[in-house]
Amino acid sequence: MDIAGLIKTAAVDAVEAEKPVCVMYGTIRQVSPLTIDISDRLILSGGQLSVISDVSLSVGDSVALLREQGGQRFVVFGKLSSAI
């Protein structure tokens, strides 16, 4: 690989490592303690989650989440009106 390719790869890797904020979708699996399925391999619960105070959640609800930079915490910012 040439130097330009190495620089491009390093830049892409650096951005990916930062994990900028992104929107994700999930389904409420349990309300107390709050547990959300994002995929078969990613289930969020407890200290990983923050919920906007006016969001009322029920099992089976589809929700939109923001993944905070770094990817360790998620903010539930709303219910979706239809299933994903």
PDB file of C-alpha atoms in Angstrom:
ATOM      1  CA  MET A   1       0.000   0.000   0.000  1.00  0.00           C
ATOM      2  CA  ASP A   2       1.311   3.475  -0.820  1.00  0.00           C
ATOM      3  CA  ILE A   3       1.696   6.332   1.685  1.00  0.00           C
ATOM      4  CA  ALA A   4      -1.552   8.024   0.578  1.00  0.00           C
ATOM      5  CA  GLY A   5      -3.463   4.780   1.181  1.00  0.00           C
ATOM      6  CA  LEU A   6      -1.891   4.378   4.622  1.00  0.00           C
ATOM      7  CA  ILE A   7      -2.837   7.946   5.577  1.00  0.00           C
ATOM      8  CA  LYS A   8      -6.403   7.449   4.363  1.00  0.00           C
ATOM      9  CA  THR A   9      -6.721   4.182   6.307  1.00  0.00           C
ATOM     10  CA  ALA A  10      -5.316   5.814   9.459  1.00  0.00           C
ATOM     11  CA  ALA A  11      -7.765   8.738   9.153  1.00  0.00           C
ATOM     12  CA  VAL A  12     -10.768   6.448   8.675  1.00  0.00           C
ATOM     13  CA  ASP A  13      -9.661   4.301  11.628  1.00  0.00           C
ATOM     14  CA  ALA A  14      -9.257   7.402  13.833  1.00  0.00           C
ATOM     15  CA  VAL A  15     -12.789   8.639  13.067  1.00  0.00           C
ATOM     16  CA  GLU A  16     -14.250   5.179  13.650  1.00  0.00           C
ATOM     17  CA  ALA A  17     -12.380   4.875  16.969  1.00  0.00           C
ATOM     18  CA  GLU A  18     -13.991   8.110  18.181  1.00  0.00           C
ATOM     19  CA  LYS A  19     -17.475   6.689  17.453  1.00  0.00           C
ATOM     20  CA  PRO A  20     -19.226  10.012  16.853  1.00  0.00           C
ATOM     21  CA  VAL A  21     -22.824  10.317  17.991  1.00  0.00           C
ATOM     22  CA  CYS A  22     -25.231   8.313  15.859  1.00  0.00           C
ATOM     23  CA  VAL A  23     -28.917   7.419  15.856  1.00  0.00           C
ATOM     24  CA  MET A  24     -29.817   3.803  16.612  1.00  0.00           C
ATOM     25  CA  TYR A  25     -33.129   1.976  16.957  1.00  0.00           C
ATOM     26  CA  GLY A  26     -34.219  -0.693  19.393  1.00  0.00           C
ATOM     27  CA  THR A  27     -37.113  -2.459  21.063  1.00  0.00           C
ATOM     28  CA  ILE A  28     -38.009  -2.332  24.756  1.00  0.00           C
ATOM     29  CA  ARG A  29     -37.457  -5.824  26.172  1.00  0.00           C
ATOM     30  CA  GLN A  30     -38.094  -4.965  29.840  1.00  0.00           C
ATOM     31  CA  VAL A  31     -39.128  -1.761  31.622  1.00  0.00           C
ATOM     32  CA  SER A  32     -37.645  -2.325  35.095  1.00  0.00           C
ATOM     33  CA  PRO A  33     -34.729  -2.458  34.884  1.00  0.00           C
ATOM     34  CA  LEU A  34     -34.874  -0.887  31.453  1.00  0.00           C
ATOM     35  CA  THR A  35     -33.506  -3.273  28.825  1.00  0.00           C
ATOM     36  CA  ILE A  36     -33.439  -2.533  25.088  1.00  0.00           C
ATOM     37  CA  ASP A  37     -32.632  -4.908  22.225  1.00  0.00           C
ATOM     38  CA  ILE A  38     -30.643  -3.185  19.497  1.00  0.00           C
ATOM     39  CA  SER A  39     -29.743  -6.391  17.652  1.00  0.00           C
ATOM     40  CA  ASP A  40     -29.155 -10.069  18.374  1.00  0.00           C
ATOM     41  CA  ARG A  41     -25.683  -9.182  19.621  1.00  0.00           C
ATOM     42  CA  LEU A  42     -26.362  -5.880  21.413  1.00  0.00           C
ATOM     43  CA  ILE A  43     -28.698  -5.600  24.403  1.00  0.00           C
ATOM     44  CA  LEU A  44     -28.524  -2.414  26.484  1.00  0.00           C
ATOM     45  CA  SER A  45     -29.514  -2.068  30.127  1.00  0.00           C
ATOM     46  CA  GLY A  46     -29.020  -0.215  33.391  1.00  0.00           C
ATOM     47  CA  GLY A  47     -26.248   2.369  33.518  1.00  0.00           C
ATOM     48  CA  GLN A  48     -25.813   2.341  29.757  1.00  0.00           C
ATOM     49  CA  LEU A  49     -29.163   4.090  29.289  1.00  0.00           C
ATOM     50  CA  SER A  50     -30.579   7.532  29.984  1.00  0.00           C
ATOM     51  CA  VAL A  51     -34.197   8.367  29.145  1.00  0.00           C
ATOM     52  CA  ILE A  52     -35.679  11.759  28.308  1.00  0.00           C
ATOM     53  CA  SER A  53     -38.073  12.392  31.205  1.00  0.00           C
ATOM     54  CA  ASP A  54     -41.289  12.740  29.188  1.00  0.00           C
ATOM     55  CA  VAL A  55     -40.890   9.405  27.353  1.00  0.00           C
ATOM     56  CA  SER A  56     -43.296   6.727  28.667  1.00  0.00           C
ATOM     57  CA  LEU A  57     -42.066   3.250  27.735  1.00  0.00           C
ATOM     58  CA  SER A  58     -43.766  -0.153  27.515  1.00  0.00           C
ATOM     59  CA  VAL A  59     -42.476  -3.614  26.590  1.00  0.00           C
ATOM     60  CA  GLY A  60     -42.438  -3.986  22.805  1.00  0.00           C
ATOM     61  CA  ASP A  61     -42.147  -0.246  22.059  1.00  0.00           C
ATOM     62  CA  SER A  62     -39.757   0.721  19.274  1.00  0.00           C
ATOM     63  CA  VAL A  63     -37.459   3.542  20.371  1.00  0.00           C
ATOM     64  CA  ALA A  64     -34.854   5.852  18.875  1.00  0.00           C
ATOM     65  CA  LEU A  65     -31.580   6.259  20.744  1.00  0.00           C
ATOM     66  CA  LEU A  66     -28.525   8.466  20.427  1.00  0.00           C
ATOM     67  CA  ARG A  67     -25.220   6.727  21.040  1.00  0.00           C
ATOM     68  CA  GLU A  68     -22.950   9.109  22.937  1.00  0.00           C
ATOM     69  CA  GLN A  69     -19.422   9.639  21.662  1.00  0.00           C
ATOM     70  CA  GLY A  70     -17.305   6.686  22.706  1.00  0.00           C
ATOM     71  CA  GLY A  71     -20.199   4.255  22.365  1.00  0.00           C
ATOM     72  CA  GLN A  72     -20.680   3.322  26.026  1.00  0.00           C
ATOM     73  CA  ARG A  73     -23.872   5.254  26.873  1.00  0.00           C
ATOM     74  CA  PHE A  74     -27.147   5.741  25.029  1.00  0.00           C
ATOM     75  CA  VAL A  75     -29.943   8.308  25.369  1.00  0.00           C
ATOM     76  CA  VAL A  76     -33.511   7.161  24.625  1.00  0.00           C
ATOM     77  CA  PHE A  77     -35.038  10.254  23.043  1.00  0.00           C
ATOM     78  CA  GLY A  78     -38.344   9.009  21.734  1.00  0.00           C
ATOM     79  CA  LYS A  79     -40.789   6.253  20.836  1.00  0.00           C
ATOM     80  CA  LEU A  80     -41.441   5.466  17.197  1.00  0.00           C
ATOM     81  CA  SER A  81     -45.030   5.462  16.011  1.00  0.00           C
ATOM     82  CA  SER A  82     -44.608   2.227  14.051  1.00  0.00           C
ATOM     83  CA  ALA A  83     -42.410  -0.860  14.315  1.00  0.00           C
ATOM     84  CA  ILE A  84     -39.005  -0.781  12.673  1.00  0.00           C
TER      85      ILE A  84
END
